[in-house]
CSV table of C-alpha atoms and ligand atoms in Angstrom, one decimal:
chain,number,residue,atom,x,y,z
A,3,UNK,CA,121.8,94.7,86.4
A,4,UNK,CA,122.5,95.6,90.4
A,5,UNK,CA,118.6,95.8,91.7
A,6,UNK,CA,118.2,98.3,94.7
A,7,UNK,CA,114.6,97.8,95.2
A,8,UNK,CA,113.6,94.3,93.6
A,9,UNK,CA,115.6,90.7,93.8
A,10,UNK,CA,115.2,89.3,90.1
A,11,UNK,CA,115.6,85.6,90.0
A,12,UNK,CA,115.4,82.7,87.0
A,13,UNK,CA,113.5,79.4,88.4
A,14,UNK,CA,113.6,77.3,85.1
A,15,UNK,CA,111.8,78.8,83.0
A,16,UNK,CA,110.1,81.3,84.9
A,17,UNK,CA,111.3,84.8,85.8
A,18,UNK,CA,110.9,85.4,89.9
A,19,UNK,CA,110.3,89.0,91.2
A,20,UNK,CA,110.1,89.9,94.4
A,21,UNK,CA,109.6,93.6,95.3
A,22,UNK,CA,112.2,94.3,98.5
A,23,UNK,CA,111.3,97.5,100.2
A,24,UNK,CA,110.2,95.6,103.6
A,25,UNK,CA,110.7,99.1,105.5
A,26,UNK,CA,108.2,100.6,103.6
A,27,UNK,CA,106.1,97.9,103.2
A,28,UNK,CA,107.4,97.9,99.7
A,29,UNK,CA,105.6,101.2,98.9
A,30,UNK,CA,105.6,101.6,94.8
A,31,UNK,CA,108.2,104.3,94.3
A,32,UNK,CA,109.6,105.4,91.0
A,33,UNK,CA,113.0,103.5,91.4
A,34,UNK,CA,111.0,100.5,92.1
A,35,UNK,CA,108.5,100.8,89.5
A,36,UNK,CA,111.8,101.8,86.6
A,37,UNK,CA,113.5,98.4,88.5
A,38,UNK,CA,110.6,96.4,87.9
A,39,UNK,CA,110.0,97.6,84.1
A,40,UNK,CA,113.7,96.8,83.4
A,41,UNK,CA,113.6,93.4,84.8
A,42,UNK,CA,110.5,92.7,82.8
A,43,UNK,CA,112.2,93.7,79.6
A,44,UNK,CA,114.7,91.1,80.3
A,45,UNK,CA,112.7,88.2,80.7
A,46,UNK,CA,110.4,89.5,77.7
A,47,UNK,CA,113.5,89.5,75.9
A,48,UNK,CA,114.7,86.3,76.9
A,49,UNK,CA,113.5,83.4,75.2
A,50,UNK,CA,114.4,80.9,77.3
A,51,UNK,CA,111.4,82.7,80.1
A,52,UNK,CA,107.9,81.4,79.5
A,53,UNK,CA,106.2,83.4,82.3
A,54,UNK,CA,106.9,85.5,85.4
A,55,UNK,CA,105.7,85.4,88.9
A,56,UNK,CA,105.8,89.5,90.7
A,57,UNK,CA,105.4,88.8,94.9
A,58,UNK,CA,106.4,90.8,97.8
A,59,UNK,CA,106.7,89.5,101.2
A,60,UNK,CA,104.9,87.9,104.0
A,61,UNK,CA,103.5,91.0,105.6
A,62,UNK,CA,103.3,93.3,101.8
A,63,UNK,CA,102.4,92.7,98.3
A,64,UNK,CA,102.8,96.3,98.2
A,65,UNK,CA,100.8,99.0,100.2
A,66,UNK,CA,100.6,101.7,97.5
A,67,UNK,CA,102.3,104.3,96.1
A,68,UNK,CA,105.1,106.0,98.4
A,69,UNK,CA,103.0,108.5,99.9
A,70,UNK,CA,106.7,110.2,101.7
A,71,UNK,CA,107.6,110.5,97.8
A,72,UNK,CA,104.2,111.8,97.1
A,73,UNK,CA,103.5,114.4,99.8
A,74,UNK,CA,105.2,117.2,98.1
A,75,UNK,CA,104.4,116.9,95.1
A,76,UNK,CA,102.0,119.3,93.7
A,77,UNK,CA,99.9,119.2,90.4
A,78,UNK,CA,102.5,120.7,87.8
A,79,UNK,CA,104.9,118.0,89.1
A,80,UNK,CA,102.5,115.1,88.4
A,81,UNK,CA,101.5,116.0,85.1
A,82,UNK,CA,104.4,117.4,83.7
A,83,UNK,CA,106.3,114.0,84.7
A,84,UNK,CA,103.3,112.3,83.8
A,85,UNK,CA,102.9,110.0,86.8
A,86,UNK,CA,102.1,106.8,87.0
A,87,UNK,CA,101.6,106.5,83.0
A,88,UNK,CA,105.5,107.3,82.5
A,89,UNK,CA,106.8,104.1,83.8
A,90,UNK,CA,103.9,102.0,85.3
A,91,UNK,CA,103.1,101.3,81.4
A,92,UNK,CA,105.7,98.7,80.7
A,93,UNK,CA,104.2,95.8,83.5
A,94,UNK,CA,100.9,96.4,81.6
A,95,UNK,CA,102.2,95.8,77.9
A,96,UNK,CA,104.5,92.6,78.9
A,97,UNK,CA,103.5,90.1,76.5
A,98,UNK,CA,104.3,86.8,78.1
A,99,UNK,CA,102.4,85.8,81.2
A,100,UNK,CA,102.4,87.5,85.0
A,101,UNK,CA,101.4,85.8,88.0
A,102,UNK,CA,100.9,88.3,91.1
A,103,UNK,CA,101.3,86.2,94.1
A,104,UNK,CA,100.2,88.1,97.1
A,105,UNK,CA,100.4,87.6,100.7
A,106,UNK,CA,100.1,90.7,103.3
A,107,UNK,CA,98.7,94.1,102.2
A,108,UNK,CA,97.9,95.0,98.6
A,109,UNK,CA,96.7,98.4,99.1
A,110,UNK,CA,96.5,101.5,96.6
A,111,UNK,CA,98.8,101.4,93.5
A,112,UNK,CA,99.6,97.1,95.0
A,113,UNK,CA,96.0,96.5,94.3
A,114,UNK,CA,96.4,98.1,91.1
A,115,UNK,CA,99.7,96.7,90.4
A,116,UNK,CA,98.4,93.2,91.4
A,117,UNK,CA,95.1,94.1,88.8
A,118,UNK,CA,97.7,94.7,86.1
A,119,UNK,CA,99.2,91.4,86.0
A,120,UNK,CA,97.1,88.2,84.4
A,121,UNK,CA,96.4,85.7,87.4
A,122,UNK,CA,96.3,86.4,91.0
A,123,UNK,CA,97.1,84.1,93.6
A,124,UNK,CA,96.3,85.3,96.9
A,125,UNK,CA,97.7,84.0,100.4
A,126,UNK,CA,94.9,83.9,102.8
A,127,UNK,CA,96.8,86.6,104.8
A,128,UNK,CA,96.0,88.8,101.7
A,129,UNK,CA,94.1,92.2,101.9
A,130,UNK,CA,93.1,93.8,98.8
A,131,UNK,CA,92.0,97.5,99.2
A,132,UNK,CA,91.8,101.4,97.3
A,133,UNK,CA,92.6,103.4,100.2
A,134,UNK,CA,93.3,106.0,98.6
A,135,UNK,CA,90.2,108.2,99.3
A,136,UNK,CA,91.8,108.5,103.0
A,137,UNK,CA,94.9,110.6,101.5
A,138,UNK,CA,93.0,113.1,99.8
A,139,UNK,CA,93.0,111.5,96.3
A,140,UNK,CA,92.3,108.9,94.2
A,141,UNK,CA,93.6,105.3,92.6
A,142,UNK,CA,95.9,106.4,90.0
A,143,UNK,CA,97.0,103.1,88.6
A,144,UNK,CA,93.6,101.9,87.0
A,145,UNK,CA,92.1,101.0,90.5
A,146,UNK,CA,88.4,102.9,89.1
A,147,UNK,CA,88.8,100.8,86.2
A,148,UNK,CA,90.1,97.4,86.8
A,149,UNK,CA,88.2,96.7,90.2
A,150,UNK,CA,85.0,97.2,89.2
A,151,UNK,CA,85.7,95.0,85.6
A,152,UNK,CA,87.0,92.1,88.6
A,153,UNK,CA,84.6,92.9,90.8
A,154,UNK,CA,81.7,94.6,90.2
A,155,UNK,CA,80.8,98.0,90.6
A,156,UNK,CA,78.7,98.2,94.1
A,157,UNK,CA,82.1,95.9,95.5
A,158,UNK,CA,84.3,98.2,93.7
A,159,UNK,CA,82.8,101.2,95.2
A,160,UNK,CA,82.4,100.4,98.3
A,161,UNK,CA,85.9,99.5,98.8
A,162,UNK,CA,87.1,102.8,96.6
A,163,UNK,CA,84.8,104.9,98.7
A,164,UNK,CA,85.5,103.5,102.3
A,165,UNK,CA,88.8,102.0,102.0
A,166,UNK,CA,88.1,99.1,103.6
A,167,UNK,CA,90.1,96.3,102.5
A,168,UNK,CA,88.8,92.9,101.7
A,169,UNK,CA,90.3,89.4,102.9
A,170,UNK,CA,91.0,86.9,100.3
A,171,UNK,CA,88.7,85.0,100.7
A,172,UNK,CA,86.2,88.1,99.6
A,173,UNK,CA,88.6,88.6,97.0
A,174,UNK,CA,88.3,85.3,96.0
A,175,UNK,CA,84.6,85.2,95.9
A,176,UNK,CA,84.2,88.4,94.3
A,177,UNK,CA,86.4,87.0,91.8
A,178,UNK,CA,89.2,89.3,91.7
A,179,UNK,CA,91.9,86.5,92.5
A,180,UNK,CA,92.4,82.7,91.0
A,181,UNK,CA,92.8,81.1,94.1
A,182,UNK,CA,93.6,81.4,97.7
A,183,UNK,CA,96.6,79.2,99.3
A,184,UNK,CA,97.8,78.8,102.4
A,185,UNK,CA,100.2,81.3,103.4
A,186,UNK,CA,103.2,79.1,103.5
A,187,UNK,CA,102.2,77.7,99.7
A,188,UNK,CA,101.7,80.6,98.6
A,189,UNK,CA,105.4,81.0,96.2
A,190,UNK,CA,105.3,77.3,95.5
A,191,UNK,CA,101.8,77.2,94.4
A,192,UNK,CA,102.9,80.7,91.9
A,193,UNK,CA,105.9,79.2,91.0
A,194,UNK,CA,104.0,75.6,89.8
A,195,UNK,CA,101.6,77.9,88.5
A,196,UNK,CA,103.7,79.7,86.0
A,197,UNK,CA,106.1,76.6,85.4
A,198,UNK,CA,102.5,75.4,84.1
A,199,UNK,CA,102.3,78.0,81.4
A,200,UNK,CA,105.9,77.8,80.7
A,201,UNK,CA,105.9,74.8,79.4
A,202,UNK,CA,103.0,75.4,76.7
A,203,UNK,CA,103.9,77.0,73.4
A,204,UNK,CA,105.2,80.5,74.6
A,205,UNK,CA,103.7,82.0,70.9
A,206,UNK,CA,100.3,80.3,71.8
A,207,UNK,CA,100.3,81.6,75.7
A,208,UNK,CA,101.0,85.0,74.6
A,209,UNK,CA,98.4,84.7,71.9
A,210,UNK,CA,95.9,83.5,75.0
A,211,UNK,CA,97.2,86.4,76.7
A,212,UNK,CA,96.3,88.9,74.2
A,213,UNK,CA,92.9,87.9,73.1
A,214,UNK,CA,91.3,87.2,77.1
A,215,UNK,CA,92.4,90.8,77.1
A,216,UNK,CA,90.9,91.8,73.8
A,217,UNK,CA,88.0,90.9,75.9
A,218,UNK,CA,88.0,94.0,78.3
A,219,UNK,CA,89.2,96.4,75.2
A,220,UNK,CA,86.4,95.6,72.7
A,221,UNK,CA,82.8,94.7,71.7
A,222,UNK,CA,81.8,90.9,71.5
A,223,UNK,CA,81.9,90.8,67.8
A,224,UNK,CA,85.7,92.4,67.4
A,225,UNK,CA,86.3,90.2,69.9
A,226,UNK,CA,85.4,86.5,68.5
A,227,UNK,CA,87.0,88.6,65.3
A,228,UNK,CA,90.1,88.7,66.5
A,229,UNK,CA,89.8,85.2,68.4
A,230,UNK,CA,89.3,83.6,65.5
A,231,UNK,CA,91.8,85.6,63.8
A,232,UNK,CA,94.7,84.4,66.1
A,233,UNK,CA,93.1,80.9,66.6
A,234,UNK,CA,93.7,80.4,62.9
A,235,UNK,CA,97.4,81.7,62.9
A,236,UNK,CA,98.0,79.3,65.2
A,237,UNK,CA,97.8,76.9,62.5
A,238,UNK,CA,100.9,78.2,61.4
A,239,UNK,CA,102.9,77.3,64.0
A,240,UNK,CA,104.9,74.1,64.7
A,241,UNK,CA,104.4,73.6,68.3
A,242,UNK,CA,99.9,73.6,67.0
A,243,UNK,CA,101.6,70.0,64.7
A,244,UNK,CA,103.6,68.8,67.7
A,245,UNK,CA,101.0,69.5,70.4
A,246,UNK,CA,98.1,67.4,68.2
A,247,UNK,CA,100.7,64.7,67.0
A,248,UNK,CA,101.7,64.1,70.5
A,249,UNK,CA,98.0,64.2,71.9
A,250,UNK,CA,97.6,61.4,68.6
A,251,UNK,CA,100.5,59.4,69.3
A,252,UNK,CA,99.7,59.4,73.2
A,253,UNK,CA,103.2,60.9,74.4
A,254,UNK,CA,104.1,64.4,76.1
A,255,UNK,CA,104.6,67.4,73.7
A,256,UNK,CA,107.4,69.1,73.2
A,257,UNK,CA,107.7,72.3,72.2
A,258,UNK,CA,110.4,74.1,70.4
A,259,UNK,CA,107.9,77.7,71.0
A,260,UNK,CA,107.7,78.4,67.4
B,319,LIG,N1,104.1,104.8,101.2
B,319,LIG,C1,105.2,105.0,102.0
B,319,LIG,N2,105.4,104.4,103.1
B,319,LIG,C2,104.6,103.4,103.6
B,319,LIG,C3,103.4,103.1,102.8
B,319,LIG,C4,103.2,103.8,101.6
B,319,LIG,N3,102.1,103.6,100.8
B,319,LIG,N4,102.7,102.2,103.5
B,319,LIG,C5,103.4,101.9,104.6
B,319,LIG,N5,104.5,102.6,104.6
B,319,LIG,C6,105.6,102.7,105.7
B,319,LIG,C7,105.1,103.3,106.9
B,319,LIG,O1,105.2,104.7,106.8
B,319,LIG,C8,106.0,102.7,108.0
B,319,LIG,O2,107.2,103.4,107.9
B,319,LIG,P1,108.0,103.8,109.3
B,319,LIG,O3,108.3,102.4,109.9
B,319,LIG,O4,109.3,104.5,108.7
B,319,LIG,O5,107.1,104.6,110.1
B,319,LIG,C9,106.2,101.3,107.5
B,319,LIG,O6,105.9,101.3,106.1
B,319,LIG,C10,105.3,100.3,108.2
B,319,LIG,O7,104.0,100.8,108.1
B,319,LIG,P2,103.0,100.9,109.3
B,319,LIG,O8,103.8,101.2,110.6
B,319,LIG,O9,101.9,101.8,108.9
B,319,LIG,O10,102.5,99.4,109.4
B,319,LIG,P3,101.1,98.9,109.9
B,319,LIG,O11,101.1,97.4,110.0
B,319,LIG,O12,100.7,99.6,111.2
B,319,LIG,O13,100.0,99.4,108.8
B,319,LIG,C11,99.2,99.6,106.6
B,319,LIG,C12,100.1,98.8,107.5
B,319,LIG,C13,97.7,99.5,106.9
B,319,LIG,C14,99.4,99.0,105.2
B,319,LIG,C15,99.6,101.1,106.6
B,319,LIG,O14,101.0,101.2,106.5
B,319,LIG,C16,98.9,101.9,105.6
B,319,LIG,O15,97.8,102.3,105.6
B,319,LIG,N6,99.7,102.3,104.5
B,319,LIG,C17,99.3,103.2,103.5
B,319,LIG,C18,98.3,102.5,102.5
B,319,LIG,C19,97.8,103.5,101.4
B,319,LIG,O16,97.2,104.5,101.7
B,319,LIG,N7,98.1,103.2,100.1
B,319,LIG,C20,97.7,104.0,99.0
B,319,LIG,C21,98.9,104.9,98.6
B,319,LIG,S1,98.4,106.1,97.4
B,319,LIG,C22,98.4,105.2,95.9
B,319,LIG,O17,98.7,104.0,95.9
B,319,LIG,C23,98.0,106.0,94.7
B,319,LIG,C24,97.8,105.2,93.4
B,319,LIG,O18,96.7,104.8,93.1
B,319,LIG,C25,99.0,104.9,92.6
């Protein structure tokens, strides 16, 4: 596929994303959004990808949603097209791994699109902020509900209610990112990152995946439930035999991801 908006790369066995608006700060339009959501199906789809890395560029994760798109829209238009939920969706039901690496501004529907993804890795040139209060409305992307499950809610108000943005080094205290990396590490350190969890059982990753999440979708109990549910279909597996007999027989696994 001929990306306008994104540059979709293969490293290995991770699937590379970079968002390339740089004019706009790469500003989350719908053509970008629909770009990114297609390239995601592809490495989803593609069995030879273990996990994916979304980044931006030195000066922008992202900074939002494209207000120029927004600022004519009235209310009809966003809920008859039903924005954000009508294409935004597909980064947050990926199954396999995302790494948001961020450097620069991640500001409004980036902060949000940054929340969405499972680990992120901050540049120490990385802002995180909900600015959104400044245009009149409100995060739209789940920044009301991720931030203060990362962060707390006097943190997440304050930044949804001032807009002021937070260095990573806040961030990383505050515990919304992994870890903070020198600017100029920042892709390798991602891209290690995800070759990481690319070469673990892709079945078991994406099982990890889906109960940490179970985690912010359901009591304790159905929680541990459902762990233990999974945790025991891993037995079925091939790559649980190979993992333990190479652990046993002191040599590196490898796994076939079945
Ligand atoms: N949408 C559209 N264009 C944007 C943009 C956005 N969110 N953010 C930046 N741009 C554009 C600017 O208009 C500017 O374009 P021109 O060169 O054509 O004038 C270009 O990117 C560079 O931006 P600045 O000149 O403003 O750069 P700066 O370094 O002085 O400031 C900034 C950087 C602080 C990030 C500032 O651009 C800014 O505040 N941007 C808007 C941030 C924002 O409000 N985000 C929330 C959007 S709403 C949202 O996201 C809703 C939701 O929840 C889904």
């Amino acid at each position: 596929m001929d990306y306008q908006t994104i540059l979709v790369e293969r490293r290995a066995r991770v699937g590379l994303i970079t968002l390339n608006r740089p004019k706009a700060l790469n500003a989350l339009n719908d053509a970008l959004i629909d770009e990114l959501g297609a390239a995601l199906n592809g490495f989803e789809h593609d069995d030879d990808i273990g996990a994916i890395v979304i980044t931006g560029s030195e000066k922008a994760f992202a900074a939002g949603a494209d207000i120029s798109a927004m600022a004519d829209w009235d209310y009809i238009d966003v809920y008859k097209s039903d924005f954000i939920t009508r294409n935004w969706e597909r980064i947050k039901s990926c199954r396999k791994p995302i790494i948001a690496a961020v450097a620069g501004f991640a500001l409004g529907g980036g902060c949000e699109l940054a929340m969405m993804c499972d680990i992120i890795i901050a540049a120490d040139t990385a802002r995180f902020g909900q600015p959104e209060v400044k245009l009149g409305i409100l995060p739209g992307a789940g920044g009301t509900q991720r931030l203060p499950r990362a962060i707390g809610k006097a943190k997440a108000m304050d930044l949804c209610l001032t807009a002021r943005m937070m260095d990573a080094l806040e961030a990383e205290r505050a515990g919304l990112v992994s870890r903070v990396v020198p600017a100029e590490r920042l892709l390798d350190e991602a891209l290690a990152a995800a070759d990481t969890i690319a070469s673990y059982s892709l079945p078991v990753v994406m099982m990890i995946k889906e109960s940490v999440n179970r985690a912010y979708e359901s009591s304790l109990a159905e929680g541990l439930l459902f762990e233990r549910r999974v945790f025991h279909a891993a037995f079925s597996l091939a790559d649980k035999r190979e993992g333990m007999s190479a652990f046993l027989e002191k040599r590196a696994a490898r796994f076939t991801h079945r």
